[in-house]
Amino acid sequence: MMHADNGPSAARRSAAAPSSKPPTGLEHSLVLAAVDDVPVLLEGVRVVLATRMPIADYTCAATVDELLASGIRPDVVLLDIRLNDGSLPHQNVTRIVRDLGAPVLMFSQEAQPSVLQACLAAGAAGMLEKNADADTLAEAVATVAGGEPWLSQEWAQVVSDPTWIMPHLAEREQEALRLFAAGLKAATIARRMGVQGDTVGTWLKRIRGKYIAAGRPAPTRTDLYIRAVEDGYCEGPQPH
């Protein structure tokens, strides 16, 4: 069963007034963790959830490494898709699910469809936008804590779109793509990665072939840069 928050177009309930009863199905206090590099946001999440559900513990972390080092065993992890440590979103999901066994609710204002697809394939329980109202946030957390997925209707349609298939790249291919997208020449990439120049050329050719097979060809350097941004391997241009 797929729960829906009805997306950003739905009328928002007031975040100021707490619900009169806890979200349906929540029968015990939750241990929650939130991973985001905006501490003020995480504290705000703590406050609004505390008025809507029983919370046994709440831990904030800026990175997945920090969360894993904390020793907490959360019932649910709220995870921002884009962190500032250069980590890949789907790999962050994999680490949390594998090492903590906790359901992951992606929590982000913006997400490329292919990135979200990869996160869901890695085991994420769903996606919630950061502009969701407080009652919806509480309901989403309770839902994934109960073992059910959470996606808005809009995101459910997006992730099922076959035009946004994210090809599987080996780790060395991912690294080569990140460096190539950053503007480095093949010879420089080869030195950085400790391989021969023709090896880098082979990787890039293989990467392009995989994008062609996925229906998202990238024949030029600019195209590969766009694909790298779309699939979360690097950040796009930042506003000044």
XYZ file of N, CA and C in Angstrom:
720
model
N 0.852 -1.197 0.000
C 0.000 0.000 0.000
C 0.875 1.229 0.000
N 0.617 2.205 -0.876
C 1.428 3.404 -0.988
C 0.660 4.566 -0.394
N 1.192 5.176 0.672
C 0.543 6.324 1.279
C 0.939 7.581 0.523
N 0.071 8.556 0.495
C 0.335 9.789 -0.242
C 0.161 10.992 0.656
N 1.059 11.968 0.512
C 0.889 13.218 1.234
C 0.256 14.278 0.332
N -0.059 13.862 -0.940
C -0.719 14.711 -1.926
C 0.140 15.841 -2.446
N 1.441 15.845 -2.065
C 2.403 16.723 -2.714
C 2.242 18.180 -2.366
N 3.069 19.017 -2.994
C 3.123 20.422 -2.661
C 1.881 21.178 -3.078
N 1.056 20.624 -3.982
C -0.108 21.347 -4.453
C -1.291 21.237 -3.500
N -1.227 20.337 -2.546
C -2.342 20.134 -1.631
C -2.423 21.263 -0.621
N -3.614 21.512 -0.127
C -3.775 22.525 0.923
C -3.081 22.035 2.175
N -2.341 22.931 2.821
C -1.547 22.566 3.988
C -2.326 22.802 5.277
N -2.279 21.836 6.174
C -2.862 22.030 7.480
C -1.923 22.893 8.316
N -2.455 23.535 9.331
C -1.648 24.424 10.175
C -0.613 23.619 10.928
N 0.648 24.106 10.921
C 1.721 23.425 11.651
C 1.756 23.850 13.104
N 0.975 24.865 13.458
C 1.057 25.400 14.802
C 0.231 24.581 15.790
N -0.902 24.046 15.341
C -1.780 23.324 16.239
C -1.477 21.842 16.211
N -1.048 21.239 17.329
C -0.740 19.815 17.346
C -1.994 18.978 17.177
N -1.830 17.774 16.657
C -2.944 16.866 16.472
C -3.503 16.472 17.833
N -4.776 16.145 17.879
C -5.398 15.759 19.134
C -5.033 14.341 19.535
N -4.532 13.563 18.624
C -4.138 12.196 18.933
C -2.915 11.843 18.094
N -2.119 10.871 18.528
C -0.922 10.508 17.766
C -1.297 9.882 16.439
N -0.374 9.863 15.459
C -0.675 9.278 14.155
C -1.158 7.841 14.274
N -2.063 7.472 13.416
C -2.655 6.132 13.436
C -1.575 5.056 13.371
N -1.691 4.068 14.215
C -0.785 2.929 14.178
C 0.444 3.075 15.060
N 0.681 4.243 15.637
C 1.866 4.443 16.472
C 1.529 4.083 17.910
N 2.117 3.013 18.405
C 1.757 2.496 19.719
C 2.875 2.621 20.743
N 4.030 3.133 20.352
C 5.131 3.236 21.311
C 5.998 4.435 20.955
N 6.805 4.853 21.902
C 7.715 5.974 21.677
C 8.775 5.588 20.659
N 9.141 6.531 19.833
C 10.104 6.267 18.773
C 11.471 6.855 19.094
N 12.498 6.161 18.641
C 13.859 6.690 18.630
C 14.105 7.199 17.205
N 14.320 8.485 17.066
C 14.454 9.098 15.750
C 15.854 9.655 15.545
N 16.282 9.647 14.289
C 17.542 10.283 13.909
C 17.293 11.106 12.651
N 17.975 12.231 12.543
C 17.848 13.088 11.373
C 19.241 13.475 10.901
N 19.483 13.298 9.604
C 20.792 13.607 9.023
C 20.614 14.744 8.022
N 21.174 15.884 8.354
C 21.086 17.080 7.516
C 22.183 18.013 7.983
N 22.695 18.857 7.067
C 23.752 19.774 7.482
C 23.207 21.157 7.832
N 21.914 21.239 8.148
C 21.315 22.492 8.623
C 20.758 22.230 10.020
N 21.553 22.465 11.072
C 21.140 22.126 12.439
C 19.834 22.770 12.876
N 19.588 24.010 12.471
C 18.365 24.701 12.874
C 17.135 23.955 12.361
N 17.227 23.468 11.140
C 16.116 22.705 10.569
C 15.847 21.459 11.392
N 16.899 20.759 11.768
C 16.727 19.515 12.520
C 16.096 19.776 13.881
N 16.475 20.885 14.517
C 15.875 21.225 15.805
C 14.395 21.547 15.631
N 14.057 22.196 14.507
C 12.661 22.486 14.241
C 11.853 21.214 14.062
N 12.443 20.234 13.388
C 11.777 18.938 13.216
C 11.523 18.294 14.572
N 12.502 18.370 15.446
C 12.351 17.797 16.779
C 11.150 18.421 17.507
N 11.053 19.744 17.433
C 9.998 20.457 18.158
C 8.615 20.074 17.645
N 8.435 20.084 16.318
C 7.089 19.808 15.794
C 6.695 18.351 15.989
N 7.663 17.436 15.913
C 7.323 16.028 16.124
C 6.990 15.742 17.583
N 7.666 16.431 18.494
C 7.443 16.192 19.922
C 6.026 16.547 20.352
N 5.355 17.430 19.598
C 3.970 17.793 19.929
C 2.963 16.854 19.289
N 3.440 15.912 18.494
C 2.527 15.074 17.728
C 2.725 13.582 17.940
N 3.813 13.193 18.578
C 4.056 11.765 18.809
C 5.024 11.600 19.966
N 4.950 10.458 20.651
C 5.901 10.213 21.745
C 7.288 9.885 21.189
N 8.286 10.611 21.633
C 9.663 10.415 21.170
C 10.543 10.027 22.352
N 11.168 8.866 22.262
C 12.043 8.401 23.326
C 13.419 9.044 23.232
N 13.884 9.282 21.998
C 15.208 9.890 21.798
C 15.244 10.480 20.398
N 16.057 11.500 20.237
C 16.175 12.174 18.939
C 17.622 12.610 18.775
N 18.252 12.176 17.694
C 19.654 12.488 17.433
C 19.800 13.205 16.098
N 20.574 14.296 16.106
C 20.874 15.033 14.882
C 22.304 14.729 14.443
N 22.519 14.617 13.148
C 23.864 14.382 12.615
C 23.988 15.110 11.289
N 25.210 15.565 10.996
C 25.452 16.277 9.742
C 25.810 15.330 8.607
N 26.281 14.130 8.958
C 26.676 13.140 7.956
C 26.262 11.749 8.424
N 26.264 10.807 7.513
C 25.968 9.425 7.877
C 27.080 8.863 8.761
N 28.320 9.247 8.490
C 29.429 8.818 9.349
C 29.175 9.224 10.800
N 28.720 10.464 10.986
C 28.451 10.961 12.336
C 27.303 10.189 12.979
N 26.284 9.872 12.207
C 25.163 9.105 12.740
C 25.614 7.718 13.180
N 26.374 7.044 12.334
C 26.821 5.688 12.675
C 27.732 5.694 13.892
N 28.515 6.762 14.053
C 29.434 6.853 15.195
C 28.709 7.158 16.503
N 27.463 7.643 16.399
C 26.726 8.042 17.599
C 26.286 6.851 18.443
N 26.171 5.689 17.819
C 25.748 4.494 18.554
C 24.250 4.368 18.723
N 23.474 5.326 18.222
C 22.029 5.272 18.360
C 21.457 4.202 17.439
N 20.386 3.561 17.877
C 19.690 2.570 17.063
C 18.282 3.114 16.795
N 18.130 3.908 15.762
C 16.858 4.595 15.543
C 15.773 3.699 14.953
N 14.528 4.087 15.200
C 13.392 3.433 14.565
C 13.160 3.982 13.169
N 13.528 5.249 12.958
C 13.385 5.912 11.667
C 14.533 6.904 11.504
N 15.054 7.004 10.278
C 16.067 8.008 9.968
C 15.525 8.942 8.893
N 15.484 10.234 9.209
C 15.180 11.264 8.219
C 16.500 11.658 7.569
N 16.584 11.526 6.249
C 17.856 11.740 5.562
C 17.705 12.752 4.437
N 18.474 13.839 4.527
C 18.507 14.794 3.426
C 19.207 14.146 2.235
N 18.698 14.395 1.046
C 19.273 13.759 -0.136
C 20.676 14.271 -0.420
N 20.867 15.575 -0.292
C 22.173 16.153 -0.638
C 22.880 16.648 0.611
N 23.973 15.978 0.989
C 24.803 16.404 2.105
C 26.073 17.064 1.572
N 26.720 17.834 2.418
C 27.878 18.609 1.967
C 29.204 17.865 2.051
N 29.170 16.586 2.410
C 30.423 15.839 2.541
C 30.806 15.097 1.267
N 30.043 15.317 0.184
C 30.372 14.665 -1.079
C 29.867 13.239 -1.195
N 29.122 12.765 -0.209
C 28.613 11.395 -0.247
C 27.480 11.281 -1.265
N 27.306 10.067 -1.801
C 26.247 9.824 -2.770
C 24.963 9.419 -2.042
N 23.826 9.973 -2.449
C 22.568 9.718 -1.732
C 22.232 8.240 -1.585
N 22.311 7.475 -2.678
C 21.907 6.069 -2.578
C 22.878 5.256 -1.721
N 24.156 5.660 -1.706
C 25.116 4.966 -0.853
C 24.848 5.268 0.623
N 24.395 6.485 0.917
C 24.022 6.816 2.292
C 22.861 5.954 2.758
N 21.883 5.766 1.883
C 20.748 4.907 2.221
C 21.220 3.486 2.481
N 22.058 2.969 1.604
C 22.567 1.604 1.759
C 23.252 1.419 3.106
N 24.080 2.370 3.501
C 24.827 2.261 4.763
C 23.888 2.267 5.967
N 22.882 3.133 5.941
C 21.955 3.215 7.072
C 21.138 1.932 7.188
N 20.595 1.470 6.064
C 19.784 0.247 6.088
C 20.627 -0.948 6.495
N 21.845 -1.041 5.956
C 22.713 -2.184 6.235
C 23.228 -2.166 7.668
N 23.690 -1.002 8.140
C 24.372 -0.941 9.435
C 23.435 -0.693 10.612
N 22.288 -0.057 10.361
C 21.367 0.248 11.452
C 20.051 -0.513 11.347
N 19.739 -1.018 10.152
C 18.487 -1.732 9.971
C 17.262 -0.867 10.158
N 17.420 0.452 9.957
C 16.325 1.389 10.177
C 15.727 1.851 8.856
N 14.414 2.062 8.806
C 13.816 2.625 7.599
C 14.272 4.067 7.393
N 14.492 4.417 6.133
C 14.994 5.741 5.789
C 13.913 6.516 5.052
N 13.584 7.685 5.576
C 12.647 8.587 4.910
C 13.456 9.746 4.333
N 13.551 9.806 2.997
C 14.261 10.898 2.360
C 13.492 12.194 2.630
N 14.240 13.235 2.985
C 13.633 14.485 3.438
C 14.351 15.618 2.736
N 13.756 16.123 1.659
C 14.472 17.096 0.848
C 13.494 17.960 0.076
N 13.916 19.186 -0.206
C 13.079 20.084 -0.995
C 13.191 19.792 -2.480
N 14.385 19.354 -2.906
C 14.608 19.084 -4.317
C 15.258 17.712 -4.479
N 14.835 16.994 -5.512
C 15.440 15.695 -5.789
C 15.299 15.375 -7.265
N 16.393 14.977 -7.886
C 16.321 14.499 -9.262
C 15.631 13.141 -9.266
N 14.726 12.914 -10.214
C 14.001 11.631 -10.238
C 14.922 10.415 -10.209
N 16.008 10.449 -10.983
C 16.893 9.281 -11.020
C 17.592 9.064 -9.685
N 17.891 10.160 -8.969
C 18.523 10.038 -7.654
C 17.547 9.387 -6.677
N 16.299 9.847 -6.702
C 15.309 9.254 -5.808
C 15.058 7.794 -6.162
N 15.018 7.473 -7.454
C 14.868 6.080 -7.869
C 15.979 5.218 -7.278
N 17.215 5.727 -7.348
C 18.354 4.967 -6.820
C 18.246 4.808 -5.309
N 17.765 5.844 -4.615
C 17.609 5.764 -3.161
C 16.554 4.736 -2.785
N 15.459 4.719 -3.522
C 14.414 3.730 -3.250
C 14.905 2.321 -3.549
N 15.676 2.182 -4.635
C 16.238 0.874 -4.964
C 17.217 0.407 -3.895
N 17.879 1.371 -3.225
C 18.836 1.033 -2.164
C 18.145 0.704 -0.850
N 16.832 0.924 -0.786
C 16.099 0.543 0.412
C 15.389 1.658 1.140
N 15.396 2.887 0.604
C 14.686 3.984 1.261
C 13.192 3.676 1.311
N 12.554 4.099 2.401
C 11.134 3.810 2.591
C 10.232 4.830 1.919
N 10.790 5.960 1.503
C 9.951 6.950 0.847
C 10.587 8.313 0.806
N 9.788 9.291 0.372
C 10.262 10.644 0.147
C 9.238 11.630 0.686
N 9.711 12.605 1.456
C 8.859 13.670 1.966
C 9.535 15.003 1.689
N 8.765 15.954 1.180
C 9.333 17.266 0.894
C 9.467 18.079 2.174
N 10.475 18.944 2.214
C 10.728 19.730 3.411
C 9.663 20.786 3.665
N 8.862 21.100 2.663
C 7.791 22.064 2.887
C 6.482 21.401 3.298
N 6.534 20.109 3.608
C 5.343 19.417 4.112
C 4.957 19.990 5.468
N 3.659 20.003 5.783
C 3.225 20.519 7.081
C 3.577 19.520 8.182
N 3.486 19.994 9.419
C 3.950 19.204 10.558
C 3.152 17.926 10.751
N 1.834 17.975 10.542
C 1.023 16.769 10.702
C 1.401 15.709 9.668
N 1.685 16.161 8.440
C 2.090 15.220 7.395
C 3.437 14.601 7.723
N 4.362 15.421 8.243
C 5.667 14.906 8.660
C 5.494 13.814 9.712
N 4.673 14.080 10.716
C 4.455 13.095 11.778
C 3.819 11.818 11.227
N 2.870 11.984 10.324
C 2.215 10.808 9.748
C 3.184 9.981 8.907
N 4.051 10.673 8.152
C 5.031 9.967 7.333
C 6.010 9.181 8.202
N 6.482 9.801 9.279
C 7.419 9.128 10.180
C 6.763 7.900 10.804
N 5.512 8.066 11.264
C 4.803 6.939 11.876
C 4.562 5.820 10.865
N 4.285 6.195 9.621
C 4.001 5.200 8.588
C 5.218 4.343 8.284
N 6.372 4.977 8.064
C 7.564 4.187 7.746
C 8.053 3.422 8.974
N 7.805 3.977 10.170
C 8.157 3.238 11.392
C 7.337 1.953 11.486
N 6.131 1.981 10.905
C 5.274 0.806 10.911
C 5.562 -0.163 9.781
N 6.596 0.126 8.989
C 6.996 -0.801 7.939
C 6.340 -0.581 6.599
N 5.664 0.562 6.423
C 5.017 0.843 5.150
C 5.714 1.999 4.434
N 5.661 2.032 3.090
C 6.326 3.102 2.334
C 5.517 4.389 2.357
N 6.189 5.489 2.045
C 5.530 6.791 1.984
C 6.044 7.554 0.766
N 5.150 7.827 -0.162
C 5.466 8.663 -1.323
C 4.247 9.503 -1.656
N 4.471 10.760 -2.039
C 3.371 11.559 -2.549
C 2.945 11.001 -3.902
N 1.753 11.357 -4.341
C 1.288 10.897 -5.642
C 2.208 11.388 -6.750
N 2.669 12.656 -6.619
C 3.559 13.202 -7.650
C 4.863 12.426 -7.734
N 5.477 12.119 -6.570
C 6.745 11.406 -6.582
C 6.560 9.959 -7.023
N 5.438 9.372 -6.698
C 5.184 7.996 -7.150
C 5.147 7.929 -8.672
N 4.584 8.964 -9.292
C 4.550 9.010 -10.754
C 5.941 9.252 -11.321
N 6.700 10.125 -10.668
C 8.042 10.456 -11.151
C 8.953 9.241 -11.144
N 8.977 8.513 -10.027
C 9.931 7.405 -9.918
C 9.546 6.222 -10.785
N 8.302 6.195 -11.266
C 7.911 5.121 -12.162
C 8.108 5.496 -13.623
N 8.621 6.703 -13.879
C 8.840 7.182 -15.240
C 10.055 6.473 -15.836
N 9.887 5.670 -16.893
C 11.009 4.916 -17.460
C 12.063 5.794 -18.125
N 11.769 7.061 -18.375
C 12.760 7.949 -18.997
C 13.816 8.399 -17.999
N 13.645 8.047 -16.715
C 14.606 8.476 -15.698
C 15.330 7.284 -15.091
N 15.718 6.361 -15.924
C 16.467 5.206 -15.441
C 17.906 5.629 -15.148
N 18.391 5.269 -13.981
C 19.767 5.565 -13.588
C 20.615 4.327 -13.826
N 21.559 4.378 -14.761
C 22.374 3.194 -15.031
C 23.285 2.855 -13.856
N 23.579 1.569 -13.721
C 24.489 1.149 -12.657
C 25.930 1.391 -13.098
N 26.667 2.152 -12.296
C 28.082 2.393 -12.554
C 28.907 1.766 -11.440
N 29.969 1.097 -11.823
C 30.890 0.554 -10.831
C 31.533 1.710 -10.058
N 32.094 1.417 -8.886
C 32.645 2.478 -8.035
C 33.726 3.282 -8.750
N 34.593 2.606 -9.483
C 35.667 3.324 -10.189
C 35.093 4.169 -11.330
N 34.031 3.693 -11.946
C 33.367 4.469 -12.981
C 32.717 5.706 -12.376
N 32.124 5.561 -11.205
C 31.522 6.705 -10.522
C 32.577 7.761 -10.210
N 33.720 7.312 -9.709
C 34.791 8.247 -9.369
C 35.309 8.959 -10.615
N 35.485 8.209 -11.689
C 35.951 8.807 -12.944
C 34.946 9.827 -13.461
N 33.672 9.503 -13.359
C 32.635 10.427 -13.815
C 32.634 11.698 -12.984
N 32.777 11.583 -11.672
C 32.810 12.770 -10.814
C 33.971 13.681 -11.190
N 35.136 13.095 -11.394
C 36.320 13.895 -11.735
C 36.181 14.508 -13.128
N 35.648 13.745 -14.056
C 35.446 14.237 -15.417
C 34.436 15.382 -15.419
N 33.369 15.223 -14.646
C 32.351 16.262 -14.554
C 32.894 17.517 -13.882
N 33.915 17.345 -13.037
C 34.539 18.494 -12.375
C 35.464 19.264 -13.313
N 35.669 18.747 -14.540
C 36.459 19.458 -15.531
C 37.871 18.943 -15.713
N 38.238 17.857 -15.023
C 39.591 17.327 -15.139
C 39.758 16.590 -16.464
N 40.962 16.677 -17.019
C 41.278 15.947 -18.242
C 41.576 14.488 -17.914
N 41.484 13.644 -18.933
C 41.666 12.209 -18.734
C 43.023 11.885 -18.118
N 44.071 12.589 -18.563
C 45.413 12.323 -18.030
C 45.482 12.645 -16.541
N 44.820 13.738 -16.131
C 44.809 14.121 -14.714
C 44.004 13.122 -13.900
N 42.879 12.687 -14.460
C 42.062 11.684 -13.775
C 42.860 10.403 -13.576
N 43.615 10.013 -14.606
C 44.427 8.796 -14.520
C 45.446 8.895 -13.393
N 46.090 10.052 -13.269
C 47.073 10.232 -12.185
C 46.388 10.178 -10.828
N 45.243 10.827 -10.721
C 44.511 10.842 -9.448
C 44.102 9.434 -9.030
N 43.710 8.622 -10.013
C 43.186 7.296 -9.708
C 44.232 6.203 -9.813
N 45.448 6.566 -10.210
C 46.533 5.600 -10.267
C 46.396 4.569 -11.360
N 45.887 4.996 -12.523
C 45.708 4.072 -13.646
C 46.289 4.699 -14.908
N 46.296 3.942 -15.985
C 46.756 4.451 -17.257
C 45.673 5.321 -17.909
N 46.124 6.232 -18.762
C 45.186 7.132 -19.419
C 44.150 6.413 -20.260
N 44.569 5.327 -20.934
C 43.605 4.617 -21.775
C 42.544 3.900 -20.934
N 42.878 3.618 -19.672
C 41.887 3.003 -18.786
C 40.757 3.980 -18.505
N 41.114 5.241 -18.277
C 40.096 6.263 -18.056
C 39.217 6.401 -19.294
N 39.859 6.387 -20.469
C 39.105 6.463 -21.710
C 38.120 5.310 -21.849
N 38.554 4.129 -21.442
C 37.685 2.955 -21.496
C 36.503 3.116 -20.551
N 36.780 3.619 -19.341
C 35.697 3.839 -18.381
C 34.675 4.825 -18.919
N 35.151 5.939 -19.470
C 34.237 6.966 -19.971
C 33.401 6.424 -21.139
N 34.040 5.629 -21.989
C 33.303 5.016 -23.092
C 32.234 4.071 -22.558
N 32.599 3.311 -21.530
C 31.644 2.380 -20.932
C 30.493 3.133 -20.270
N 30.812 4.237 -19.602
C 29.788 5.059 -18.955
C 28.802 5.594 -19.986
N 29.349 6.112 -21.092
C 28.476 6.632 -22.148
C 27.580 5.522 -22.711
N 28.140 4.328 -22.850
C 27.351 3.209 -23.340
C 26.207 2.867 -22.401
N 26.461 2.951 -21.114
C 25.420 2.645 -20.139
C 24.322 3.699 -20.174
N 24.693 4.943 -20.389
C 23.665 5.990 -20.485
C 22.860 5.856 -21.776
N 23.508 5.435 -22.838
C 22.768 5.172 -24.086
C 21.751 4.060 -23.847
N 22.182 2.996 -23.179
C 21.292 1.865 -22.905
C 20.130 2.273 -22.001
N 20.369 3.286 -21.152
C 19.323 3.766 -20.250
C 18.392 4.763 -20.929
N 18.687 5.084 -22.201
C 17.856 6.038 -22.919
C 18.164 7.480 -22.601
N 19.363 7.725 -22.044
C 19.769 9.092 -21.678
C 21.189 9.328 -22.213
N 21.343 9.391 -23.514
C 22.683 9.498 -24.105
C 23.432 10.741 -23.636
N 24.768 10.620 -23.577
C 25.624 11.719 -23.132
C 26.878 11.751 -23.999
N 26.766 12.179 -25.248
C 27.900 12.120 -26.173
C 29.006 13.133 -25.900
N 28.695 14.263 -25.238
C 29.697 15.306 -25.025
C 30.048 15.414 -23.542
N 31.121 16.164 -23.263
C 31.507 16.414 -21.873
C 30.367 17.110 -21.125
N 29.729 18.090 -21.775
C 28.622 18.797 -21.139
C 27.478 17.854 -20.814
N 27.176 16.954 -21.736
C 26.109 15.981 -21.493
C 26.433 15.088 -20.297
N 27.694 14.653 -20.222
C 28.079 13.804 -19.092
C 28.011 14.571 -17.776
N 28.378 15.837 -17.815
C 28.266 16.677 -16.616
C 26.808 16.769 -16.179
N 25.908 16.980 -17.133
C 24.476 17.068 -16.818
C 23.991 15.761 -16.208
N 24.390 14.629 -16.779
C 23.985 13.325 -16.241
C 24.536 13.128 -14.820
N 25.776 13.571 -14.610
C 26.376 13.431 -13.280
C 25.601 14.244 -12.242
N 25.153 15.424 -12.616
C 24.349 16.248 -11.713
C 22.983 15.605 -11.494
N 22.364 15.169 -12.577
C 21.034 14.553 -12.485
C 21.029 13.333 -11.577
N 22.118 12.560 -11.622
C 22.158 11.302 -10.883
C 22.877 11.420 -9.537
N 23.200 12.650 -9.145
C 23.726 12.870 -7.802
C 25.200 12.606 -7.609
N 25.958 12.457 -8.707
C 27.393 12.212 -8.565
C 28.165 13.491 -8.282
N 27.577 14.634 -8.599
C 28.208 15.919 -8.278
C 27.103 16.969 -8.189
N 27.441 18.109 -7.611
C 26.469 19.178 -7.482
C 26.439 20.029 -8.742
N 25.299 20.619 -9.005
C 25.165 21.534 -10.128
C 25.665 22.914 -9.763
N 25.560 23.863 -10.675
C 25.992 25.239 -10.398
C 25.232 25.786 -9.201
N 25.957 26.456 -8.304
C 25.336 27.000 -7.105
C 25.022 28.475 -7.290
N 23.830 28.923 -6.845
C 23.493 30.340 -6.968
C 24.390 31.187 -6.083
N 24.716 32.381 -6.562
C 25.590 33.287 -5.803
C 24.733 34.203 -4.929
